Coordinates of C-alpha atoms in Angstrom, one line a residue:
M1 CA -34.2 -16.3 -1.6
T2 CA -32.8 -16.3 1.7
P3 CA -29.2 -15.9 3.1
A4 CA -28.7 -19.3 4.1
S5 CA -30.4 -21.0 1.4
K6 CA -29.4 -23.8 -0.8
E7 CA -31.9 -23.7 -3.7
S8 CA -31.4 -21.9 -6.9
P9 CA -33.3 -19.2 -8.3
T10 CA -36.7 -20.1 -9.2
P11 CA -37.4 -21.3 -12.7
E12 CA -39.5 -17.7 -13.3
R13 CA -36.4 -15.6 -13.1
P14 CA -35.1 -14.7 -16.2
T15 CA -32.3 -15.8 -18.4
V16 CA -29.7 -13.0 -18.3
G17 CA -26.4 -13.1 -20.6
R18 CA -24.3 -12.3 -17.7
R19 CA -23.7 -14.5 -14.1
T20 CA -26.4 -16.4 -14.6
V21 CA -25.0 -19.7 -13.0
L22 CA -23.1 -17.6 -10.5
G23 CA -25.9 -15.4 -9.2
A24 CA -28.1 -18.4 -8.9
A25 CA -25.3 -20.2 -6.6
A26 CA -25.3 -16.5 -4.6
A27 CA -28.7 -18.3 -3.0
V28 CA -26.2 -21.0 -1.4
A29 CA -24.6 -20.1 0.2
S30 CA -8.1 -3.1 17.3
A31 CA -5.8 0.0 17.2
P32 CA -7.0 3.5 17.1
A33 CA -7.6 5.3 13.7
L34 CA -4.3 7.6 12.3
L35 CA -5.4 11.3 12.9
G36 CA -4.0 14.4 13.2
P37 CA -4.3 18.2 11.5
A38 CA -4.7 18.6 8.2
R39 CA -1.6 19.9 6.2
T40 CA -1.8 22.5 3.5
A41 CA 0.5 21.9 1.3
H42 CA 2.8 25.1 0.5
A43 CA 4.0 24.5 -3.4
A44 CA 3.4 27.3 -5.2
P45 CA 1.3 27.4 -7.8
P46 CA 3.4 26.7 -11.6
H47 CA 4.7 29.9 -12.8
R48 CA 2.5 31.7 -15.6
T49 CA 4.1 32.1 -18.9
P50 CA 2.7 33.2 -21.9
G51 CA 0.4 30.4 -23.5
A52 CA 0.6 28.5 -20.3
L53 CA -2.5 27.1 -19.2
P54 CA -4.7 28.0 -16.3
G55 CA -5.4 26.0 -13.0
G56 CA -8.6 25.9 -11.3
G57 CA -12.2 27.3 -13.3
D58 CA -15.6 25.6 -13.4
L59 CA -16.3 21.7 -12.8
G60 CA -18.5 21.5 -16.3
P61 CA -22.3 20.6 -16.6
N62 CA -21.9 17.0 -15.2
V63 CA -20.7 18.2 -12.0
L64 CA -23.8 18.6 -9.7
V65 CA -23.5 20.2 -6.7
F66 CA -26.1 21.0 -3.4
D67 CA -26.2 22.4 -0.8
P68 CA -29.1 22.4 1.9
A69 CA -30.8 25.0 1.1
T70 CA -30.6 24.0 -3.1
P71 CA -34.4 23.8 -4.2
G72 CA -35.6 20.8 -5.7
I73 CA -32.5 18.5 -5.1
Q74 CA -34.5 15.2 -5.1
A75 CA -35.9 15.6 -7.6
K76 CA -32.5 16.4 -9.7
L77 CA -31.6 13.5 -8.6
D78 CA -34.4 11.3 -9.5
E79 CA -33.8 13.2 -12.9
V80 CA -30.5 11.6 -13.0
F81 CA -31.2 8.4 -12.1
K82 CA -34.2 7.9 -14.7
Q83 CA -31.7 8.9 -17.3
Q84 CA -28.9 6.5 -16.1
E85 CA -30.6 3.7 -14.6
K86 CA -29.7 1.2 -17.6
A87 CA -27.6 3.5 -19.4
Q88 CA -24.7 0.5 -19.2
F89 CA -23.1 1.4 -21.8
D90 CA -23.8 5.1 -23.0
T91 CA -21.6 8.2 -22.6
G92 CA -23.9 9.7 -20.0
R93 CA -21.5 10.8 -16.6
Y94 CA -22.8 12.4 -13.1
A95 CA -21.0 13.5 -10.1
L96 CA -23.4 14.9 -7.3
L97 CA -21.6 16.7 -5.2
F98 CA -22.9 17.7 -1.6
K99 CA -21.5 20.8 0.5
P100 CA -21.3 20.2 4.2
G101 CA -24.7 20.4 6.1
T102 CA -27.3 18.4 7.0
Y103 CA -29.6 17.2 4.0
H104 CA -33.7 15.6 5.1
G105 CA -35.4 13.1 3.1
L106 CA -33.8 12.5 0.3
N107 CA -33.0 9.2 -1.3
A108 CA -30.6 9.4 -4.2
Q109 CA -30.9 6.7 -6.3
L110 CA -27.5 5.5 -7.9
G111 CA -27.8 4.4 -11.8
F112 CA -24.5 3.8 -14.3
Y113 CA -21.8 6.5 -14.2
T114 CA -22.7 8.4 -11.7
S115 CA -21.0 9.1 -8.7
I116 CA -22.2 10.9 -5.0
A117 CA -20.2 12.7 -2.7
G118 CA -19.3 15.0 0.8
L119 CA -17.2 18.2 0.2
G120 CA -16.2 17.6 3.9
L121 CA -12.7 16.7 5.1
S122 CA -14.9 14.3 7.1
P123 CA -17.9 12.2 6.2
D124 CA -19.7 13.4 8.7
D125 CA -19.7 16.5 7.6
T126 CA -22.5 16.1 5.2
T127 CA -25.0 14.3 6.7
I128 CA -27.9 12.9 4.5
N129 CA -31.3 11.7 6.8
G130 CA -31.6 9.2 4.2
D131 CA -30.4 7.1 1.3
V132 CA -28.2 6.1 -1.2
T133 CA -29.4 3.4 -2.7
V134 CA -28.4 0.8 -5.3
D135 CA -31.2 -2.1 -6.1
A136 CA -31.8 -3.7 -9.5
G137 CA -35.2 -3.1 -10.1
W138 CA -33.9 -2.0 -13.9
F139 CA -32.9 -5.6 -14.2
N140 CA -35.6 -7.8 -12.7
G141 CA -33.8 -8.1 -9.3
N142 CA -30.5 -9.0 -10.9
A143 CA -27.5 -6.7 -9.1
T144 CA -24.9 -8.7 -11.0
Q145 CA -24.7 -6.0 -13.3
N146 CA -24.7 -2.9 -11.2
F147 CA -21.4 -1.5 -12.6
W148 CA -19.4 1.7 -12.0
R149 CA -21.1 4.0 -9.7
S150 CA -19.5 5.2 -6.5
A151 CA -20.6 6.9 -2.6
E152 CA -17.9 8.7 -0.9
N153 CA -17.6 11.2 1.8
L154 CA -21.0 11.2 3.4
A155 CA -22.7 9.9 6.4
L156 CA -26.1 8.8 5.7
V157 CA -29.3 8.2 8.3
P158 CA -31.1 5.9 6.8
V159 CA -34.7 6.2 6.8
S160 CA -35.2 2.0 7.3
G161 CA -32.5 1.8 9.6
T162 CA -30.8 0.2 6.6
N163 CA -29.0 1.3 3.4
R164 CA -28.8 -1.0 0.4
W165 CA -25.8 -1.3 -1.8
A166 CA -26.2 -3.8 -4.0
V167 CA -23.6 -3.4 -6.4
A168 CA -21.4 -5.6 -9.1
Q169 CA -18.0 -4.8 -9.7
A170 CA -16.4 -1.3 -9.7
A171 CA -18.6 0.1 -7.6
P172 CA -16.6 1.3 -4.3
F173 CA -18.0 2.6 -1.5
R174 CA -15.5 4.4 0.0
R175 CA -15.2 7.1 2.9
M176 CA -18.9 6.7 4.7
H177 CA -20.5 6.9 7.6
V178 CA -23.7 4.7 8.4
R179 CA -25.4 5.3 11.3
G180 CA -27.7 2.2 10.8
G181 CA -26.3 -0.9 9.0
L182 CA -25.8 -2.2 5.3
N183 CA -27.5 -4.6 3.0
L184 CA -25.4 -5.2 -0.2
A185 CA -28.2 -7.1 -1.5
P186 CA -31.1 -6.7 -3.9
A187 CA -34.3 -6.1 -3.0
G188 CA -36.1 -9.9 -2.5
D189 CA -32.3 -10.9 -2.5
G190 CA -31.5 -11.4 -6.0
W191 CA -28.4 -12.2 -7.3
A192 CA -25.2 -10.2 -6.5
S193 CA -21.6 -10.2 -7.4
G194 CA -19.9 -7.3 -5.2
G195 CA -17.6 -5.4 -3.7
Y196 CA -15.7 -3.1 -2.0
L197 CA -15.8 -0.8 1.3
A198 CA -12.9 1.0 2.6
D199 CA -12.2 3.9 5.3
S200 CA -15.8 3.6 5.8
R201 CA -17.7 3.2 9.6
I202 CA -20.9 0.7 9.7
D203 CA -22.7 1.2 13.0
G204 CA -24.3 -2.0 12.9
T205 CA -24.6 -4.7 10.8
V206 CA -23.4 -5.5 7.2
E207 CA -25.7 -7.9 5.6
P208 CA -24.3 -9.4 2.5
R209 CA -27.2 -11.9 1.9
S210 CA -26.6 -13.1 -1.1
Q211 CA -23.1 -11.5 -2.0
Q212 CA -20.6 -13.8 -3.2
Q213 CA -18.2 -12.2 -2.3
W214 CA -16.8 -8.7 -1.2
Y215 CA -13.7 -6.9 0.2
A216 CA -13.7 -4.7 3.3
R217 CA -10.4 -2.9 4.1
D218 CA -9.8 -0.4 7.2
S219 CA -13.2 -0.2 7.9
A220 CA -14.8 -0.4 11.4
V221 CA -18.7 -2.4 11.0
G222 CA -21.0 -3.6 14.2
G223 CA -21.4 -6.8 12.5
W224 CA -21.3 -8.8 9.5
S225 CA -23.7 -11.6 9.2
N226 CA -23.3 -14.0 6.8
G227 CA -21.1 -15.2 3.7
V228 CA -21.3 -17.3 0.5
W229 CA -18.1 -17.6 -1.2
N230 CA -15.1 -15.3 -0.4
M231 CA -15.6 -12.6 2.6
V232 CA -11.6 -11.0 2.9
F233 CA -11.4 -8.4 6.0
S234 CA -7.7 -6.6 6.1
G235 CA -7.6 -3.7 9.0
V236 CA -11.4 -3.8 9.5
Q237 CA -12.6 -3.6 13.5
G238 CA -15.6 -5.5 14.2
A239 CA -15.0 -8.1 11.3
P240 CA -15.6 -11.5 11.8
G241 CA -13.0 -14.9 13.1
Q242 CA -10.8 -16.3 10.7
T243 CA -13.1 -19.2 9.7
F244 CA -12.9 -19.9 5.7
P245 CA -14.1 -22.2 4.5
N246 CA -16.9 -22.5 6.6
P247 CA -18.2 -19.4 7.0
P248 CA -15.8 -18.4 4.4
Y249 CA -14.1 -15.0 6.6
T250 CA -10.2 -14.5 5.6
V251 CA -9.3 -12.0 7.7
L252 CA -6.6 -9.6 8.0
D253 CA -5.5 -7.9 11.5
T254 CA -4.6 -5.1 9.4
T255 CA -3.3 -3.8 6.4
P256 CA 0.3 -3.9 5.2
F257 CA 0.4 -0.2 3.2
S258 CA -2.6 1.8 2.7
R259 CA -2.9 5.5 1.1
E260 CA -6.7 6.6 0.8
K261 CA -8.0 8.0 -2.2
P262 CA -7.2 11.6 -3.4
F263 CA -11.0 13.6 -3.1
L264 CA -12.2 16.6 -3.9
H265 CA -13.4 19.1 -0.5
L266 CA -14.1 22.2 0.4
D267 CA -12.3 25.0 2.6
G268 CA -14.7 28.0 2.4
A269 CA -15.8 28.1 -1.4
D270 CA -13.1 27.3 -2.6
Y271 CA -12.5 23.4 -3.9
R272 CA -9.1 21.7 -2.7
V273 CA -8.0 18.0 -3.8
F274 CA -6.7 16.6 -0.1
L275 CA -4.4 13.9 -0.1
P276 CA -4.3 11.1 2.5
E277 CA -0.7 10.3 3.4
L278 CA 0.2 6.7 3.5
R279 CA -0.4 4.3 6.6
T280 CA 1.3 1.2 7.7
D281 CA -0.5 -1.5 9.0
A282 CA -3.3 0.5 8.7
R283 CA -6.6 -0.6 10.9
G284 CA -9.8 1.4 10.9
V285 CA -11.0 4.6 9.1
T286 CA -8.9 7.9 8.8
W287 CA -11.3 9.8 10.3
G288 CA -14.0 10.0 12.9
N289 CA -11.7 12.3 15.9
G290 CA -10.3 15.0 13.8
T291 CA -9.3 16.0 11.0
P292 CA -7.1 13.4 9.1
R293 CA -3.4 13.0 8.0
G294 CA -2.3 14.6 4.4
T295 CA -2.4 17.5 2.6
S296 CA -4.7 20.1 0.8
L297 CA -4.0 21.2 -3.1
P298 CA -5.7 24.2 -3.9
L299 CA -7.7 23.7 -7.3
S300 CA -5.5 26.6 -9.1
Q301 CA -2.9 23.6 -8.7
F302 CA -5.0 21.4 -11.5
Y303 CA -6.0 21.7 -15.0
V304 CA -9.7 21.1 -14.5
A305 CA -9.9 18.7 -17.9
K306 CA -13.5 18.9 -19.8
P307 CA -14.5 16.1 -22.1
G308 CA -12.7 17.0 -25.7
V309 CA -9.6 18.3 -24.8
S310 CA -6.7 17.0 -26.5
A311 CA -4.3 14.5 -25.2
G312 CA -1.6 16.7 -26.6
T313 CA -3.6 19.6 -24.3
L314 CA -3.3 17.4 -20.8
N315 CA 0.7 16.7 -21.8
Q316 CA 0.7 20.1 -21.9
A317 CA -0.6 20.9 -18.6
L318 CA 1.4 17.8 -17.1
A319 CA 4.3 19.0 -18.6
Q320 CA 3.9 22.8 -16.8
G321 CA 3.4 21.4 -13.3
L322 CA 0.1 21.2 -12.9
H323 CA -2.6 18.2 -12.0
L324 CA -5.1 16.4 -13.4
L325 CA -8.8 16.8 -12.3
L326 CA -11.2 15.0 -14.8
T327 CA -14.9 16.2 -15.0
P328 CA -17.0 14.0 -16.2
G329 CA -17.5 13.1 -19.7
V330 CA -15.6 10.8 -22.5
Y331 CA -11.8 11.3 -23.4
H332 CA -10.4 10.6 -27.1
L333 CA -6.6 10.0 -26.6
D334 CA -4.4 9.8 -30.0
Q335 CA -1.0 9.6 -27.9
P336 CA -0.4 8.6 -23.8
I337 CA -1.0 10.7 -21.0
E338 CA 2.7 10.8 -19.8
V339 CA 2.6 11.3 -15.8
T340 CA 6.1 12.2 -15.2
A341 CA 6.8 14.4 -11.9
P342 CA 6.7 13.2 -9.1
N343 CA 3.2 13.4 -6.5
T344 CA 1.5 14.3 -9.8
V345 CA -2.5 13.6 -8.7
V346 CA -4.9 12.7 -12.0
L347 CA -8.3 12.4 -10.4
G348 CA -11.6 11.5 -12.1
L349 CA -15.0 12.6 -11.2
G350 CA -18.0 11.1 -12.3
Y351 CA -16.0 7.8 -13.8
A352 CA -14.5 10.0 -16.5
T353 CA -13.4 7.8 -19.4
L354 CA -10.2 7.8 -21.6
I355 CA -10.0 6.1 -24.9
P356 CA -7.2 5.5 -27.1
D357 CA -8.2 6.1 -30.4
N358 CA -5.5 4.6 -32.6
G359 CA -4.0 1.6 -30.7
V360 CA -1.6 4.2 -27.8
T361 CA -1.5 3.3 -24.3
A362 CA -3.7 5.5 -22.6
V363 CA -1.6 6.6 -19.7
R364 CA 2.4 6.3 -18.8
T365 CA 3.7 6.4 -15.8
A366 CA 8.0 7.7 -15.0
D367 CA 9.5 6.3 -11.7
V368 CA 9.2 8.6 -9.8
D369 CA 7.7 8.8 -6.4
G370 CA 4.1 9.1 -5.3
I371 CA 1.9 9.5 -8.5
R372 CA -1.7 8.9 -7.6
L373 CA -4.3 7.5 -10.1
A374 CA -7.7 7.9 -9.0
G375 CA -11.5 7.3 -10.0
F376 CA -11.6 7.3 -14.1
L377 CA -12.0 4.6 -16.6
I378 CA -10.1 3.2 -19.9
D379 CA -12.3 1.8 -22.4
A380 CA -9.9 0.0 -24.6
G381 CA -10.5 1.6 -28.5
P382 CA -10.5 -0.2 -32.0
V383 CA -7.1 -0.3 -32.7
N384 CA -4.9 -3.3 -31.0
S385 CA -3.2 -1.3 -28.2
A386 CA -0.3 -3.3 -26.8
T387 CA -1.0 -1.6 -23.3
L388 CA -3.6 0.4 -21.7
L389 CA -1.9 1.1 -18.3
E390 CA 1.5 1.6 -17.4
I391 CA 3.1 2.4 -14.0
G392 CA 6.5 3.2 -14.2
P393 CA 8.8 1.9 -17.3
A394 CA 10.3 -1.4 -18.1
G395 CA 13.1 -1.8 -15.6
A396 CA 12.5 0.5 -13.5
T397 CA 14.0 -0.2 -9.7
A398 CA 14.1 2.7 -8.0
D399 CA 12.9 2.2 -4.3
H400 CA 9.7 3.8 -3.4
S401 CA 8.5 2.3 -0.3
G402 CA 8.1 5.4 1.6
N403 CA 5.8 7.5 -1.1
P404 CA 4.6 4.5 -3.3
T405 CA 2.7 5.0 -6.6
T406 CA -1.1 4.4 -6.0
V407 CA -4.0 3.3 -7.9
Q408 CA -7.3 3.7 -6.5
D409 CA -10.6 3.3 -8.6
V410 CA -8.9 2.9 -12.0
F411 CA -11.1 0.5 -13.9
L412 CA -10.4 -1.0 -17.5
R413 CA -12.5 -2.8 -19.9
I414 CA -11.9 -4.3 -22.8
G415 CA -15.3 -4.6 -25.3
G416 CA -18.9 -4.0 -24.1
A417 CA -19.0 0.3 -25.7
G418 CA -18.4 -1.2 -28.4
P419 CA -15.6 -2.8 -30.1
G420 CA -12.0 -3.0 -28.4
K421 CA -8.7 -4.5 -28.4
A422 CA -5.6 -4.6 -25.9
T423 CA -3.0 -7.7 -25.4
T424 CA -2.0 -6.0 -21.9
S425 CA -4.6 -3.8 -19.9
I426 CA -1.9 -2.9 -16.9
V427 CA 1.6 -3.4 -16.3
V428 CA 3.5 -2.6 -13.6
N429 CA 7.0 -2.0 -13.5
S430 CA 7.5 0.2 -10.9
R431 CA 8.6 -0.9 -6.8
H432 CA 6.2 -0.4 -4.2
T433 CA 3.0 0.4 -6.1
I434 CA -0.2 0.0 -4.1
I435 CA -3.3 -1.2 -7.0
D436 CA -5.9 -0.8 -4.6
H437 CA -9.3 -1.4 -6.3
T438 CA -9.7 -2.0 -9.7
W439 CA -11.6 -4.2 -11.7
V440 CA -10.0 -4.8 -15.5
W441 CA -12.9 -6.4 -17.9
R442 CA -12.6 -8.2 -21.3
A443 CA -16.3 -7.8 -21.8
D444 CA -18.8 -10.8 -22.2
H445 CA -21.8 -9.0 -23.2
G446 CA -22.7 -5.2 -24.8
D447 CA -21.8 -4.6 -28.2
G448 CA -18.2 -5.5 -30.1
V449 CA -18.0 -8.9 -28.0
G450 CA -16.6 -12.2 -28.9
W451 CA -13.4 -14.0 -28.6
D452 CA -11.6 -12.2 -31.0
T453 CA -13.7 -9.4 -31.7
N454 CA -12.5 -7.4 -27.9
R455 CA -9.4 -9.9 -27.8
A456 CA -7.7 -9.2 -24.6
D457 CA -4.6 -11.9 -23.6
Y458 CA -3.9 -10.6 -20.2
G459 CA -5.4 -8.4 -17.8
I460 CA -2.7 -7.4 -15.0
R461 CA 1.2 -8.2 -15.2
V462 CA 3.2 -7.2 -12.4
N463 CA 7.3 -7.1 -12.7
G464 CA 8.2 -4.5 -10.4
D465 CA 8.7 -5.9 -7.2
D466 CA 7.4 -5.3 -3.5
V467 CA 4.0 -4.5 -5.6
L468 CA 0.7 -4.5 -3.1
A469 CA -2.5 -5.9 -4.4
T470 CA -5.8 -4.8 -2.5
G471 CA -9.0 -5.6 -4.4
L472 CA -8.2 -7.3 -7.7
F473 CA -11.3 -7.9 -10.1
V474 CA -10.0 -9.2 -13.3
E475 CA -12.4 -10.9 -15.4
H476 CA -12.1 -12.9 -19.1
F477 CA -9.2 -12.8 -20.2
N478 CA -8.6 -15.1 -23.1
K479 CA -4.5 -16.3 -21.5
Y480 CA -4.1 -15.0 -18.0
D481 CA -5.7 -12.9 -15.9
V482 CA -3.1 -12.0 -13.5
Q483 CA 0.5 -12.3 -14.1
W484 CA 3.1 -11.8 -11.4
Y485 CA 6.8 -11.6 -12.1
G486 CA 7.7 -9.5 -9.2
Q487 CA 9.7 -10.8 -6.2
R488 CA 7.8 -10.2 -2.5
G489 CA 4.3 -9.0 -4.1
R490 CA 1.1 -9.2 -2.3
T491 CA -2.1 -10.1 -3.1
V492 CA -5.4 -9.7 -0.7
F493 CA -8.7 -10.8 -2.3
L494 CA -9.2 -11.5 -6.0
Q495 CA -12.6 -11.8 -7.8
N496 CA -11.7 -13.6 -11.0
E497 CA -13.9 -15.8 -14.1
K498 CA -12.3 -16.8 -16.6
A499 CA -12.9 -16.2 -20.7
Y500 CA -17.1 -17.8 -20.6
D501 CA -16.6 -17.7 -24.8
A502 CA -13.7 -20.0 -25.5
P503 CA -14.5 -22.0 -28.7
D504 CA -13.1 -25.3 -27.7
Q505 CA -10.2 -26.7 -25.7
A506 CA -7.6 -25.9 -28.4
A507 CA -8.4 -22.5 -27.3
V508 CA -7.4 -22.0 -23.8
Q509 CA -5.0 -24.8 -24.4
D510 CA -1.5 -23.4 -22.2
G511 CA 1.5 -25.9 -23.3
D512 CA 0.6 -29.0 -21.5
V513 CA -1.8 -28.0 -19.0
R514 CA -5.3 -27.5 -20.2
G515 CA -6.3 -24.1 -19.5
Y516 CA -4.3 -20.4 -18.3
A517 CA -4.4 -19.8 -14.5
A518 CA -6.3 -16.7 -13.9
Y519 CA -3.4 -16.2 -11.2
K520 CA 0.0 -17.1 -12.3
V521 CA 3.5 -16.3 -10.6
A522 CA 6.7 -16.9 -12.4
D523 CA 8.3 -20.0 -11.7
S524 CA 11.9 -17.6 -10.8
V525 CA 9.5 -15.8 -8.6
T526 CA 10.7 -16.8 -4.4
S527 CA 8.9 -14.6 -2.5
H528 CA 4.9 -13.8 -3.0
E529 CA 1.7 -14.5 -0.6
A530 CA -2.0 -13.7 -0.9
W531 CA -5.4 -14.1 0.6
G532 CA -8.8 -14.5 -0.2
L533 CA -8.7 -15.6 -4.3
G534 CA -11.6 -16.9 -5.8
S535 CA -11.7 -18.2 -9.2
Y536 CA -14.9 -19.4 -11.5
C537 CA -15.4 -20.9 -14.7
Y538 CA -17.9 -20.9 -17.0
Y539 CA -18.1 -22.0 -20.4
N540 CA -20.8 -22.0 -22.0
V541 CA -19.5 -22.1 -25.6
D542 CA -17.9 -25.4 -25.0
P543 CA -19.4 -26.7 -21.4
S544 CA -16.4 -29.5 -22.0
I545 CA -13.6 -27.7 -21.7
V546 CA -11.1 -28.7 -18.2
Q547 CA -9.3 -25.8 -16.2
H548 CA -6.9 -27.9 -14.6
H549 CA -6.2 -25.3 -12.0
G550 CA -7.2 -21.7 -11.0
F551 CA -3.9 -20.4 -9.6
A552 CA -0.1 -21.8 -10.6
A553 CA 3.1 -20.9 -8.6
P554 CA 6.3 -22.3 -7.7
N555 CA 6.3 -24.3 -5.2
V556 CA 8.8 -23.0 -3.0
P557 CA 8.7 -22.1 0.8
G558 CA 8.5 -18.5 0.3
V559 CA 6.0 -18.6 -2.1
R560 CA 2.3 -19.0 0.0
F561 CA -1.5 -18.7 -0.3
H562 CA -4.0 -18.3 2.2
D563 CA -8.0 -19.3 1.4
L564 CA -8.5 -20.0 -2.4
L565 CA -11.6 -21.3 -4.3
V566 CA -12.1 -22.2 -7.3
V567 CA -15.8 -23.0 -8.5
S568 CA -17.8 -24.3 -12.1
L569 CA -20.3 -22.7 -12.3
G570 CA -23.7 -24.6 -13.1
G571 CA -21.1 -27.3 -14.4
K572 CA -20.1 -25.5 -17.5
G573 CA -16.5 -26.7 -17.6
Q574 CA -14.8 -27.8 -14.7
F575 CA -11.8 -27.4 -12.7
E576 CA -9.3 -30.3 -11.6
R577 CA -7.1 -28.6 -9.1
V578 CA -7.4 -25.6 -7.0
I579 CA -3.7 -24.6 -7.3
N580 CA -1.3 -26.5 -9.0
D581 CA -1.9 -30.1 -8.3
T582 CA -3.2 -29.5 -4.9
G583 CA -6.9 -28.9 -4.5
A584 CA -9.9 -31.5 -5.0
P585 CA -11.4 -31.1 -8.5
T586 CA -15.1 -29.2 -8.8
S587 CA -18.0 -31.3 -10.3
G588 CA -21.4 -31.8 -11.9
S589 CA -23.5 -29.2 -11.8
S590 CA -23.7 -28.2 -8.1
T591 CA -21.5 -24.9 -8.1
V592 CA -19.9 -26.1 -5.1
P593 CA -16.9 -24.8 -4.6
S594 CA -13.4 -26.4 -4.2
T595 CA -10.9 -24.7 -1.2
V596 CA -7.1 -24.8 -0.1
V597 CA -6.7 -23.2 3.0
A598 CA -3.4 -23.1 2.9
Y599 CA -0.6 -23.6 0.6
P600 CA 2.0 -24.9 0.1

């Protein structure tokens, strides 16, 4: 399929469980960066008392560290890829780390739960003359299940001039410099459903080709070739102009607030964690002409956790004043991880995964400044959890505008790897929280999947005021996917699918409204704004189900939406309206979006 084609895939394409029709329809279809010297944080390591946990230590067997002189790098990359290529719900977790220097002739193919990253302060400190590749050969050219993998902090010189990054959800491309182009589709322009790019410079052209939706934040691109349904840009130098819905480009000149994800780096032979600082009205990358602004913490201030450690030990480390570095693997929790001190960092490597075994919340934070949660997966356990992640306690009111909590590349899953249940996945109570790229997924395939088997009524509930979401991917919840109760909330980009497996109309009846909205702003809210939101329905159990609208909000002047779309995938269910009672209905099996450019 070519990017401009409006044809469905050929009949020879295999039938698949996820986004079959969505994928088919996809074929239709400057301010300077804020730079300055790094500052080393001067906080002394916590005082050691008898029985205290140590900071620092080795990173464990699933963190593979290379330097340019390491023999057999390609063979090791191939070994990890062979294990992880099809391992969608297995327990393998890997971080591939490259010391600063130049590497030649590598092709790092990334499978599931694999992260690749450079260990410099700038992507250009670590250059691979070669590729970091995500393709979909494992799935017959269909990239809609290429989840849970990442690339960060590297410079690439692609062999062909263009690097292939054909991903779906939970696959960030952060802090990367591609000295060439970037292709976001699998070989042959098969189906693709992603994705997220931030703090990156692409010297050539980004080619979405068959990608249905994409969000790019605070980056620089040499060009952007096309769009299918929902391409959203904020703070991107070189982005196309605002043209939604044709082409479907939603463009914000800047990002209201952003603070890049913490990352591991080397200072000589010592590991440190760099904490980029907050930017207001951000545009372009944070690196390029010098060392990025922020602070750097020594690894001695982190408890380096290994799989098998108890939640009690993690909480002991936090109570001592240590940060947490979660090395790759699966962690079972019998109590919540309690993050209570301001400016605490919880950073995962290689998709470290937290499983609450007995219905507890996996992670809770206090209503304090500057907490950073990044780079891990929360997998619901078989006993229902009322919540999986809580940002601040109920009723939180403190002002965090100068130093917010950030939640970045924190992904949540209910079912798929086995039975899991959670009433609400994420609750945000603290004001000014920044949610920067999350995929909150009630599984539609895998093990432990069924309307009540992996019951999960709500994806994200925002109670706090002044919360900003940049890059929401929230899918398949039994009721509302996103609920917003706080004032002055803002969202830039939403990708949503309603639950495929609703048994009948009654199962999704919201009072006298047919179907629960994907994104609902509470009637009490008087100020809210959102850009670039898309919701799709594919009611394959009962295709007669009608979804009244994708989005619901009070009709007041301070609540504003820009560039909305709803899609019925192949006629499996239909939308009557886009937002409230506004917008044309979808119809038939043509999988053509219905759009609203501005509301009200």
